[in-house]
RNA sequence: UGGCCGAUGGUGUAAUGGUAACACAGGACAUUUUGGUUGUCUUAUUCAGGGUUCGAGUCCUUGUCGGCCAACCA
C-alpha cells in the first residue's frame, strides 16, 4: 500500500474536517493558508512540534501554504537568538514556510487600525493605573465597572494616543483600550487593553516605538493582514475568540477564523516555556538544548530524528480533550526509526574482563559483524577478537536464576559474530567480587562457519580489551520523578529527578573511533546512542537516546 | 456562585444514528547469532440517570467530574 492510500484511509481530525467543509463550500475559493506564530522568547519544544505538524501538514495536504510569523509584540522578553533557533528547528523538522514574517512588520498598520477604532468610538485612552484597571474589571461572577475615562471624545483620544506614540507619557501611565462591554461574562471582552507604553528596545524595530500592541490586538490582525484562512491555536485561547472576531468585524478586514485544539502534555516532563526557562536559568539543565529537555534542540542532541517526531505527532492526533501522553510512545517512534537507520556497534558500558585461555596471546583474529540486519546493503565491518576481552558485568552471574541465558560457571554463550565460549573459572578479589572470568572458546564455532552443532540460548556483545577505545557515555533518565510535575502540590522543581544524568566511560570497538557528531548508532543490546557535539576525533562522546526494549529486565524486575 | 470547553480500554486517537477500530503500554506463544527486530493471539457493554428512535458512543435533557478565563504576557 502506498503512503498516499494510507493517508486517505486515516480518519480526519476535526480541523481537517472543518477545512474540507470550507473547501467544499468554496470558502476563500478553496484557498488554505495557515501560520505558525511563535513568540521569540524561548526555544521550541515537542508541544510546538505538534502545532507545526498540524499547521504545515494541513497546508501540505490541501495544497496551501504556511507562514512563519514571529509574534514579537513584547520587546522585553524577545530576542533574535530565539528567532534563529526557531527557524532552524522548523526546518530541521522538515517544513518550509512560504513567508517569514513578524508581527512587528505590521506595527504601522496596527497603529492605523487602532486609530480607526478610536474614530469609530470603539477605543479609548485610559489614564488609570494597572491596579485601578484590575479593580474595575470585576470577577468572573461579578460584572466590571466602566472606567472614568471611557467616554472621552474621539478628538481627545486621537490626541492622547498620538502623544503616547510620541513618547510624551511615562510607562504605565496610559493604555489604549477597546470599548466592548464591561459587564460581559467573558472577562476578555471587558474593555481589553490594546496598547501599552514600553520604553524598550525591540529586537527588530529598535527604538522606533514606545507603544506596543497586546496579543489580542496583534495576533488576529496579523492573521487578517496575511489573509490566513485557518488560524489554529491551543484551547486556552477559546475565550479570546469572541474578541478575535470582534476586532475583525469592527475593523472590517479579512475574516480569518480561529480554531482551537488541545496542547500536548507528556509524562515526566514540563511543557511550558516559563518552566523550561526556569530549568535553564537555575542550571537544573545545561541549557535549552540539554538532551533531557523536551525542546526540539534538546531532543535533536539526544538523538531523536525529525521522522520520529513527525510520526509521533501524527499518531497522537488532534482533538479538544486534555491529554497526557506516555513518553514511552515517543520512545517507541524513535526506536522504530533508528532500528532502520542506525548502524550496529558493540560497546561495553560496565566491563568485566574475560580471558580466553585457549586463544594465543598477542594474536588478533578478524571477525565480521553486520552493520544493520534490517539493511543488508549496509554490509559488515571488521571486529578484532583477542585473548582478553570485555563483556558487560551484568552478562555474568555466578549463581544465575532460572532462564538466565548469559554467562555463568560451566555455561556456554555465543559472543556476537565470533565464537561460542565456555565459562571455566571465576576469579575474585579479597571482597569476593568477581574480577575476571576465564573461558575457553569452541574453535569450530566461528560465526558464519560454525560446525560445532552447539545450540546456545544467549548471545553477548563484547570488545577486545586490548583494542577497545574508551568513550564517554552520557546516560539520561527522565527529568522528573512524577508523571505530571505541573499538577503536583507545590513547586514543580521539587520533583526533579536528581539522577537524570550519569556519565560513564565505555569501551567501544575500534570502528567507533572518529565518529562525527550527530551520528546515531545502536550499541548492541544496550540502546541507541548519538554522538554529542562535545565529541572530538580522539575522544568520542555519546548520548543515550533510548534503551532497547528489554523484556528480560522487565521480567527480572517483577 | 458567572461564562466557555471537554468526558470512548492503562494512555492517546477513531467510529459522521446501524457489528466500538487503530497505535502504544500490558499478557501469551513463535522466530531470532541483539532477551532487539519480526509474526500470531489477547485486553472496553463508550462518566451517570432520564428521554427520542426499529436502532444511540453519536441526538435531546439533567447531573457528576475535569480543564480554561479576572498579566500593561503570549
mmCIF file of N, CA, C and O in Angstrom, chain A residues 190-281:
data_model
loop_
_atom_site.group_PDB
_atom_site.id
_atom_site.type_symbol
_atom_site.label_atom_id
_atom_site.label_comp_id
_atom_site.label_asym_id
_atom_site.label_seq_id
_atom_site.Cartn_x
_atom_site.Cartn_y
_atom_site.Cartn_z
ATOM 1 N N UNK A 190 -14.165 42.617 28.579
ATOM 2 C CA UNK A 190 -14.336 43.786 29.453
ATOM 3 C C UNK A 190 -13.277 44.834 29.105
ATOM 4 O O UNK A 190 -12.281 45.002 29.803
ATOM 5 N N UNK A 191 -13.506 45.528 28.030
ATOM 6 C CA UNK A 191 -12.614 46.594 27.548
ATOM 7 C C UNK A 191 -11.136 46.197 27.592
ATOM 8 O O UNK A 191 -10.328 46.783 28.337
ATOM 9 N N UNK A 192 -10.768 45.211 26.789
ATOM 10 C CA UNK A 192 -9.392 44.708 26.802
ATOM 11 C C UNK A 192 -8.369 45.759 26.374
ATOM 12 O O UNK A 192 -8.680 46.640 25.562
ATOM 13 N N UNK A 193 -7.178 45.651 26.918
ATOM 14 C CA UNK A 193 -6.089 46.562 26.546
ATOM 15 C C UNK A 193 -5.627 46.257 25.126
ATOM 16 O O UNK A 193 -5.488 45.094 24.748
ATOM 17 N N UNK A 194 -5.390 47.319 24.372
ATOM 18 C CA UNK A 194 -4.887 47.154 23.003
ATOM 19 C C UNK A 194 -3.413 47.550 22.897
ATOM 20 O O UNK A 194 -2.632 46.931 22.186
ATOM 21 N N UNK A 195 -3.063 48.624 23.602
ATOM 22 C CA UNK A 195 -1.680 49.137 23.554
ATOM 23 C C UNK A 195 -1.213 49.519 24.941
ATOM 24 O O UNK A 195 -2.000 50.023 25.749
ATOM 25 N N UNK A 196 0.076 49.304 25.199
ATOM 26 C CA UNK A 196 0.677 49.796 26.432
ATOM 27 C C UNK A 196 1.975 50.501 26.073
ATOM 28 O O UNK A 196 2.557 50.260 25.010
ATOM 29 N N UNK A 197 2.416 51.342 26.984
ATOM 30 C CA UNK A 197 3.656 52.084 26.760
ATOM 31 C C UNK A 197 4.826 51.284 27.332
ATOM 32 O O UNK A 197 4.773 50.829 28.474
ATOM 33 N N UNK A 198 5.841 51.080 26.484
ATOM 34 C CA UNK A 198 7.054 50.391 26.944
ATOM 35 C C UNK A 198 8.238 51.058 26.275
ATOM 36 O O UNK A 198 8.390 50.982 25.061
ATOM 37 N N UNK A 199 9.087 51.698 27.078
ATOM 38 C CA UNK A 199 10.288 52.292 26.500
ATOM 39 C C UNK A 199 11.355 51.202 26.461
ATOM 40 O O UNK A 199 12.292 51.199 27.248
ATOM 41 N N UNK A 200 11.130 50.263 25.558
ATOM 42 C CA UNK A 200 12.042 49.125 25.495
ATOM 43 C C UNK A 200 12.560 48.966 24.073
ATOM 44 O O UNK A 200 11.856 49.249 23.093
ATOM 45 N N UNK A 201 13.790 48.508 23.973
ATOM 46 C CA UNK A 201 14.406 48.277 22.668
ATOM 47 C C UNK A 201 13.861 46.979 22.075
ATOM 48 O O UNK A 201 13.886 45.935 22.709
ATOM 49 N N UNK A 202 13.366 47.093 20.849
ATOM 50 C CA UNK A 202 12.785 45.922 20.189
ATOM 51 C C UNK A 202 13.822 45.263 19.286
ATOM 52 O O UNK A 202 14.600 45.954 18.630
ATOM 53 N N UNK A 203 13.820 43.939 19.260
ATOM 54 C CA UNK A 203 14.860 43.228 18.503
ATOM 55 C C UNK A 203 14.845 43.524 17.009
ATOM 56 O O UNK A 203 15.838 43.273 16.316
ATOM 57 N N UNK A 204 13.746 44.078 16.508
ATOM 58 C CA UNK A 204 13.710 44.396 15.081
ATOM 59 C C UNK A 204 13.457 45.883 14.808
ATOM 60 O O UNK A 204 14.032 46.448 13.901
ATOM 61 N N UNK A 205 12.537 46.479 15.578
ATOM 62 C CA UNK A 205 12.196 47.880 15.283
ATOM 63 C C UNK A 205 13.039 48.849 16.096
ATOM 64 O O UNK A 205 12.872 50.062 15.980
ATOM 65 N N UNK A 206 13.934 48.282 16.921
ATOM 66 C CA UNK A 206 14.830 49.141 17.693
ATOM 67 C C UNK A 206 14.066 50.066 18.625
ATOM 68 O O UNK A 206 13.243 49.607 19.414
ATOM 69 N N UNK A 207 14.322 51.379 18.503
ATOM 70 C CA UNK A 207 13.658 52.340 19.389
ATOM 71 C C UNK A 207 12.602 53.158 18.652
ATOM 72 O O UNK A 207 12.206 54.233 19.100
ATOM 73 N N UNK A 208 12.156 52.620 17.528
ATOM 74 C CA UNK A 208 11.171 53.360 16.731
ATOM 75 C C UNK A 208 9.828 53.505 17.452
ATOM 76 O O UNK A 208 9.083 54.437 17.210
ATOM 77 N N UNK A 209 9.526 52.551 18.328
ATOM 78 C CA UNK A 209 8.238 52.589 19.005
ATOM 79 C C UNK A 209 8.406 52.570 20.525
ATOM 80 O O UNK A 209 9.337 51.972 21.052
ATOM 81 N N UNK A 210 7.460 53.239 21.191
ATOM 82 C CA UNK A 210 7.417 53.126 22.651
ATOM 83 C C UNK A 210 6.043 52.645 23.085
ATOM 84 O O UNK A 210 5.733 52.571 24.258
ATOM 85 N N UNK A 211 5.189 52.393 22.108
ATOM 86 C CA UNK A 211 3.917 51.729 22.432
ATOM 87 C C UNK A 211 3.881 50.433 21.649
ATOM 88 O O UNK A 211 4.346 50.368 20.503
ATOM 89 N N UNK A 212 3.402 49.380 22.298
ATOM 90 C CA UNK A 212 3.364 48.068 21.660
ATOM 91 C C UNK A 212 1.983 47.456 21.803
ATOM 92 O O UNK A 212 1.358 47.572 22.867
ATOM 93 N N UNK A 213 1.491 46.846 20.730
ATOM 94 C CA UNK A 213 0.161 46.234 20.792
ATOM 95 C C UNK A 213 0.170 44.979 21.666
ATOM 96 O O UNK A 213 1.169 44.280 21.738
ATOM 97 N N UNK A 214 -0.964 44.709 22.300
ATOM 98 C CA UNK A 214 -1.126 43.487 23.088
ATOM 99 C C UNK A 214 -1.432 42.337 22.131
ATOM 100 O O UNK A 214 -1.840 42.546 20.994
ATOM 101 N N UNK A 215 -1.308 41.117 22.641
ATOM 102 C CA UNK A 215 -1.590 39.922 21.837
ATOM 103 C C UNK A 215 -2.918 40.015 21.091
ATOM 104 O O UNK A 215 -2.986 39.791 19.884
ATOM 105 N N UNK A 216 -3.978 40.362 21.833
ATOM 106 C CA UNK A 216 -5.309 40.344 21.222
ATOM 107 C C UNK A 216 -5.474 41.362 20.098
ATOM 108 O O UNK A 216 -6.314 41.191 19.227
ATOM 109 N N UNK A 217 -4.650 42.417 20.151
ATOM 110 C CA UNK A 217 -4.758 43.396 19.069
ATOM 111 C C UNK A 217 -3.628 43.232 18.056
ATOM 112 O O UNK A 217 -3.378 44.115 17.255
ATOM 113 N N UNK A 218 -2.931 42.154 18.100
ATOM 114 C CA UNK A 218 -1.854 41.944 17.140
ATOM 115 C C UNK A 218 -2.052 40.638 16.381
ATOM 116 O O UNK A 218 -1.924 40.584 15.164
ATOM 117 N N UNK A 219 -2.417 39.613 17.139
ATOM 118 C CA UNK A 219 -2.452 38.290 16.522
ATOM 119 C C UNK A 219 -3.514 38.161 15.423
ATOM 120 O O UNK A 219 -3.207 37.800 14.289
ATOM 121 N N UNK A 220 -4.744 38.461 15.792
ATOM 122 C CA UNK A 220 -5.830 38.338 14.818
ATOM 123 C C UNK A 220 -5.655 39.270 13.633
ATOM 124 O O UNK A 220 -5.947 38.910 12.488
ATOM 125 N N UNK A 221 -5.141 40.474 13.930
ATOM 126 C CA UNK A 221 -4.956 41.444 12.858
ATOM 127 C C UNK A 221 -3.847 40.987 11.914
ATOM 128 O O UNK A 221 -3.941 41.158 10.698
ATOM 129 N N UNK A 222 -2.811 40.376 12.487
ATOM 130 C CA UNK A 222 -1.731 39.841 11.652
ATOM 131 C C UNK A 222 -2.267 38.725 10.763
ATOM 132 O O UNK A 222 -1.945 38.638 9.579
ATOM 133 N N UNK A 223 -3.087 37.871 11.369
ATOM 134 C CA UNK A 223 -3.727 36.807 10.583
ATOM 135 C C UNK A 223 -4.477 37.418 9.402
ATOM 136 O O UNK A 223 -4.378 36.958 8.266
ATOM 137 N N UNK A 224 -5.226 38.454 9.703
ATOM 138 C CA UNK A 224 -6.065 39.080 8.691
ATOM 139 C C UNK A 224 -5.231 39.748 7.603
ATOM 140 O O UNK A 224 -5.507 39.609 6.410
ATOM 141 N N UNK A 225 -4.190 40.463 8.017
ATOM 142 C CA UNK A 225 -3.305 41.128 7.053
ATOM 143 C C UNK A 225 -2.716 40.096 6.092
ATOM 144 O O UNK A 225 -2.597 40.332 4.893
ATOM 145 N N UNK A 226 -2.367 38.925 6.636
ATOM 146 C CA UNK A 226 -1.761 37.884 5.798
ATOM 147 C C UNK A 226 -2.802 37.041 5.067
ATOM 148 O O UNK A 226 -2.458 36.101 4.363
ATOM 149 N N UNK A 227 -4.071 37.339 5.289
ATOM 150 C CA UNK A 227 -5.206 36.549 4.778
ATOM 151 C C UNK A 227 -5.078 35.064 5.132
ATOM 152 O O UNK A 227 -5.269 34.175 4.295
ATOM 153 N N UNK A 228 -4.748 34.834 6.402
ATOM 154 C CA UNK A 228 -4.726 33.472 6.912
ATOM 155 C C UNK A 228 -6.168 32.951 6.911
ATOM 156 O O UNK A 228 -7.070 33.627 7.393
ATOM 157 N N UNK A 229 -6.349 31.743 6.371
ATOM 158 C CA UNK A 229 -7.718 31.216 6.316
ATOM 159 C C UNK A 229 -8.090 30.476 7.587
ATOM 160 O O UNK A 229 -9.232 30.539 8.038
ATOM 161 N N UNK A 230 -7.130 29.762 8.161
ATOM 162 C CA UNK A 230 -7.397 28.958 9.352
ATOM 163 C C UNK A 230 -6.305 29.240 10.371
ATOM 164 O O UNK A 230 -5.161 28.841 10.168
ATOM 165 N N UNK A 231 -6.673 29.934 11.426
ATOM 166 C CA UNK A 231 -5.717 30.319 12.448
ATOM 167 C C UNK A 231 -5.870 29.373 13.625
ATOM 168 O O UNK A 231 -6.857 29.429 14.360
ATOM 169 N N UNK A 232 -4.889 28.473 13.780
ATOM 170 C CA UNK A 232 -5.046 27.381 14.737
ATOM 171 C C UNK A 232 -4.208 27.610 15.984
ATOM 172 O O UNK A 232 -3.001 27.835 15.896
ATOM 173 N N UNK A 233 -4.857 27.560 17.127
ATOM 174 C CA UNK A 233 -4.150 27.783 18.384
ATOM 175 C C UNK A 233 -4.633 26.793 19.426
ATOM 176 O O UNK A 233 -5.444 25.927 19.137
ATOM 177 N N UNK A 234 -4.137 26.934 20.641
ATOM 178 C CA UNK A 234 -4.482 25.971 21.683
ATOM 179 C C UNK A 234 -5.712 26.419 22.480
ATOM 180 O O UNK A 234 -6.134 27.566 22.417
ATOM 181 N N UNK A 235 -6.239 25.454 23.233
ATOM 182 C CA UNK A 235 -7.504 25.607 23.943
ATOM 183 C C UNK A 235 -7.633 26.866 24.814
ATOM 184 O O UNK A 235 -8.709 27.440 24.914
ATOM 185 N N UNK A 236 -6.546 27.289 25.447
ATOM 186 C CA UNK A 236 -6.691 28.421 26.368
ATOM 187 C C UNK A 236 -7.060 29.717 25.656
ATOM 188 O O UNK A 236 -7.391 30.701 26.294
ATOM 189 N N UNK A 237 -7.039 29.694 24.324
ATOM 190 C CA UNK A 237 -7.420 30.896 23.599
ATOM 191 C C UNK A 237 -8.897 30.907 23.207
ATOM 192 O O UNK A 237 -9.363 31.844 22.560
ATOM 193 N N UNK A 238 -9.604 29.889 23.593
ATOM 194 C CA UNK A 238 -11.035 29.844 23.267
ATOM 195 C C UNK A 238 -11.763 31.109 23.729
ATOM 196 O O UNK A 238 -12.487 31.716 22.951
ATOM 197 N N UNK A 239 -11.570 31.547 24.988
ATOM 198 C CA UNK A 239 -12.279 32.756 25.408
ATOM 199 C C UNK A 239 -11.840 34.021 24.660
ATOM 200 O O UNK A 239 -12.528 35.026 24.718
ATOM 201 N N UNK A 240 -10.728 33.948 23.957
ATOM 202 C CA UNK A 240 -10.284 35.111 23.187
ATOM 203 C C UNK A 240 -11.002 35.201 21.851
ATOM 204 O O UNK A 240 -10.981 36.244 21.211
ATOM 205 N N UNK A 241 -11.602 34.099 21.424
ATOM 206 C CA UNK A 241 -12.156 34.072 20.073
ATOM 207 C C UNK A 241 -13.222 35.148 19.817
ATOM 208 O O UNK A 241 -13.206 35.789 18.764
ATOM 209 N N UNK A 242 -14.138 35.391 20.789
ATOM 210 C CA UNK A 242 -15.126 36.457 20.547
ATOM 211 C C UNK A 242 -14.457 37.814 20.314
ATOM 212 O O UNK A 242 -14.952 38.620 19.515
ATOM 213 N N UNK A 243 -13.359 38.046 20.982
ATOM 214 C CA UNK A 243 -12.641 39.307 20.803
ATOM 215 C C UNK A 243 -11.931 39.321 19.448
ATOM 216 O O UNK A 243 -11.901 40.340 18.754
ATOM 217 N N UNK A 244 -11.365 38.164 19.106
ATOM 218 C CA UNK A 244 -10.716 37.987 17.794
ATOM 219 C C UNK A 244 -11.714 38.382 16.696
ATOM 220 O O UNK A 244 -11.404 39.150 15.790
ATOM 221 N N UNK A 245 -12.919 37.845 16.825
ATOM 222 C CA UNK A 245 -13.950 38.130 15.819
ATOM 223 C C UNK A 245 -14.437 39.583 15.891
ATOM 224 O O UNK A 245 -14.745 40.197 14.867
ATOM 225 N N UNK A 246 -14.514 40.114 17.112
ATOM 226 C CA UNK A 246 -14.990 41.492 17.297
ATOM 227 C C UNK A 246 -14.094 42.495 16.567
ATOM 228 O O UNK A 246 -14.568 43.362 15.842
ATOM 229 N N UNK A 247 -12.795 42.352 16.758
ATOM 230 C CA UNK A 247 -11.858 43.271 16.102
ATOM 231 C C UNK A 247 -11.970 43.181 14.582
ATOM 232 O O UNK A 247 -11.980 44.181 13.883
ATOM 233 N N UNK A 248 -12.042 41.946 14.087
ATOM 234 C CA UNK A 248 -12.128 41.757 12.635
ATOM 235 C C UNK A 248 -13.402 42.390 12.088
ATOM 236 O O UNK A 248 -13.392 43.081 11.071
ATOM 237 N N UNK A 249 -14.481 42.210 12.824
ATOM 238 C CA UNK A 249 -15.759 42.757 12.377
ATOM 239 C C UNK A 249 -15.745 44.290 12.412
ATOM 240 O O UNK A 249 -16.132 44.950 11.443
ATOM 241 N N UNK A 250 -15.296 44.861 13.524
ATOM 242 C CA UNK A 250 -15.316 46.320 13.655
ATOM 243 C C UNK A 250 -14.347 46.995 12.699
ATOM 244 O O UNK A 250 -14.576 48.108 12.247
ATOM 245 N N UNK A 251 -13.244 46.312 12.419
ATOM 246 C CA UNK A 251 -12.241 46.865 11.507
ATOM 247 C C UNK A 251 -12.630 46.605 10.055
ATOM 248 O O UNK A 251 -12.073 47.206 9.131
ATOM 249 N N UNK A 252 -13.549 45.655 9.890
ATOM 250 C CA UNK A 252 -13.997 45.251 8.565
ATOM 251 C C UNK A 252 -12.811 44.814 7.696
ATOM 252 O O UNK A 252 -12.580 45.352 6.615
ATOM 253 N N UNK A 253 -12.044 43.872 8.221
ATOM 254 C CA UNK A 253 -10.885 43.373 7.490
ATOM 255 C C UNK A 253 -11.064 41.889 7.176
ATOM 256 O O UNK A 253 -12.060 41.280 7.593
ATOM 257 N N UNK A 254 -10.088 41.301 6.491
ATOM 258 C CA UNK A 254 -10.190 39.910 6.049
ATOM 259 C C UNK A 254 -10.582 38.983 7.208
ATOM 260 O O UNK A 254 -9.938 38.985 8.260
ATOM 261 N N UNK A 255 -11.624 38.189 6.987
ATOM 262 C CA UNK A 255 -12.163 37.366 8.083
ATOM 263 C C UNK A 255 -11.416 36.055 8.337
ATOM 264 O O UNK A 255 -11.912 34.976 8.018
ATOM 265 N N UNK A 256 -10.248 36.139 8.930
ATOM 266 C CA UNK A 256 -9.572 34.919 9.374
ATOM 267 C C UNK A 256 -10.417 34.313 10.478
ATOM 268 O O UNK A 256 -11.128 35.022 11.170
ATOM 269 N N UNK A 257 -10.304 32.994 10.640
ATOM 270 C CA UNK A 257 -11.069 32.336 11.698
ATOM 271 C C UNK A 257 -10.132 31.534 12.584
ATOM 272 O O UNK A 257 -9.197 30.897 12.099
ATOM 273 N N UNK A 258 -10.429 31.562 13.866
ATOM 274 C CA UNK A 258 -9.591 30.876 14.841
ATOM 275 C C UNK A 258 -10.198 29.533 15.245
ATOM 276 O O UNK A 258 -11.395 29.435 15.499
ATOM 277 N N UNK A 259 -9.353 28.497 15.316
ATOM 278 C CA UNK A 259 -9.786 27.170 15.767
ATOM 279 C C UNK A 259 -8.812 26.694 16.829
ATOM 280 O O UNK A 259 -7.615 26.975 16.731
ATOM 281 N N UNK A 260 -9.338 25.979 17.808
ATOM 282 C CA UNK A 260 -8.502 25.609 18.943
ATOM 283 C C UNK A 260 -8.415 24.101 19.138
ATOM 284 O O UNK A 260 -9.401 23.386 19.018
ATOM 285 N N UNK A 261 -7.213 23.631 19.465
ATOM 286 C CA UNK A 261 -7.005 22.203 19.752
ATOM 287 C C UNK A 261 -6.267 22.071 21.077
ATOM 288 O O UNK A 261 -5.685 23.033 21.578
ATOM 289 N N UNK A 262 -6.294 20.863 21.630
ATOM 290 C CA UNK A 262 -5.656 20.621 22.926
ATOM 291 C C UNK A 262 -4.149 20.487 22.759
ATOM 292 O O UNK A 262 -3.661 19.724 21.927
ATOM 293 N N UNK A 263 -3.416 21.220 23.578
ATOM 294 C CA UNK A 263 -1.960 21.160 23.531
ATOM 295 C C UNK A 263 -1.484 19.793 23.997
ATOM 296 O O UNK A 263 -2.200 19.046 24.659
ATOM 297 N N UNK A 264 -0.241 19.474 23.624
ATOM 298 C CA UNK A 264 0.359 18.211 24.018
ATOM 299 C C UNK A 264 0.921 18.287 25.435
ATOM 300 O O UNK A 264 1.585 19.252 25.793
ATOM 301 N N UNK A 265 0.639 17.290 26.237
ATOM 302 C CA UNK A 265 1.312 17.117 27.521
ATOM 303 C C UNK A 265 1.970 15.752 27.516
ATOM 304 O O UNK A 265 1.395 14.787 27.015
ATOM 305 N N UNK A 266 3.177 15.684 28.053
ATOM 306 C CA UNK A 266 3.946 14.443 28.067
ATOM 307 C C UNK A 266 4.250 14.069 29.512
ATOM 308 O O UNK A 266 4.520 14.952 30.330
ATOM 309 N N UNK A 267 4.260 12.778 29.790
ATOM 310 C CA UNK A 267 4.581 12.348 31.153
ATOM 311 C C UNK A 267 6.047 12.618 31.484
ATOM 312 O O UNK A 267 6.912 12.625 30.606
ATOM 313 N N UNK A 268 6.303 12.856 32.743
ATOM 314 C CA UNK A 268 7.655 13.039 33.288
ATOM 315 C C UNK A 268 8.417 14.245 32.744
ATOM 316 O O UNK A 268 9.642 14.254 32.729
ATOM 317 N N UNK A 269 7.660 15.243 32.277
ATOM 318 C CA UNK A 269 8.340 16.464 31.863
ATOM 319 C C UNK A 269 7.387 17.644 32.028
ATOM 320 O O UNK A 269 6.254 17.469 32.466
ATOM 321 N N UNK A 270 7.864 18.827 31.743
ATOM 322 C CA UNK A 270 7.004 20.014 31.750
ATOM 323 C C UNK A 270 7.042 20.612 30.357
ATOM 324 O O UNK A 270 7.980 20.385 29.599
ATOM 325 N N UNK A 271 6.007 21.369 30.016
ATOM 326 C CA UNK A 271 5.905 21.823 28.635
ATOM 327 C C UNK A 271 5.607 23.312 28.519
ATOM 328 O O UNK A 271 5.157 23.761 27.492
ATOM 329 N N UNK A 272 5.865 24.061 29.586
ATOM 330 C CA UNK A 272 5.635 25.485 29.415
ATOM 331 C C UNK A 272 6.980 26.183 29.299
ATOM 332 O O UNK A 272 7.953 25.810 29.953
ATOM 333 N N UNK A 273 7.015 27.180 28.433
ATOM 334 C CA UNK A 273 8.276 27.890 28.204
ATOM 335 C C UNK A 273 8.771 28.534 29.495
ATOM 336 O O UNK A 273 9.968 28.609 29.739
ATOM 337 N N UNK A 274 7.823 28.997 30.300
ATOM 338 C CA UNK A 274 8.190 29.634 31.562
ATOM 339 C C UNK A 274 8.952 28.641 32.449
ATOM 340 O O UNK A 274 10.000 28.946 33.002
ATOM 341 N N UNK A 275 8.423 27.427 32.550
ATOM 342 C CA UNK A 275 9.073 26.417 33.393
ATOM 343 C C UNK A 275 10.394 25.959 32.785
ATOM 344 O O UNK A 275 11.381 25.751 33.488
ATOM 345 N N UNK A 276 10.412 25.791 31.478
ATOM 346 C CA UNK A 276 11.645 25.356 30.835
ATOM 347 C C UNK A 276 12.730 26.419 31.012
ATOM 348 O O UNK A 276 13.900 26.091 31.265
ATOM 349 N N UNK A 277 12.319 27.686 30.914
ATOM 350 C CA UNK A 277 13.271 28.780 31.114
ATOM 351 C C UNK A 277 13.841 28.744 32.525
ATOM 352 O O UNK A 277 15.035 28.971 32.737
ATOM 353 N N UNK A 278 12.988 28.424 33.478
ATOM 354 C CA UNK A 278 13.452 28.300 34.871
ATOM 355 C C UNK A 278 14.504 27.205 35.004
ATOM 356 O O UNK A 278 15.501 27.381 35.689
ATOM 357 N N UNK A 279 14.251 26.071 34.371
ATOM 358 C CA UNK A 279 15.212 24.968 34.440
ATOM 359 C C UNK A 279 16.561 25.398 33.878
ATOM 360 O O UNK A 279 17.611 25.031 34.394
ATOM 361 N N UNK A 280 16.505 26.200 32.820
ATOM 362 C CA UNK A 280 17.744 26.676 32.195
ATOM 363 C C UNK A 280 18.425 27.707 33.095
ATOM 364 O O UNK A 280 19.597 27.564 33.433
ATOM 365 N N UNK A 281 17.666 28.718 33.503
ATOM 366 C CA UNK A 281 18.244 29.807 34.297
ATOM 367 C C UNK A 281 18.789 29.333 35.634
ATOM 368 O O UNK A 281 19.797 29.829 36.116
#
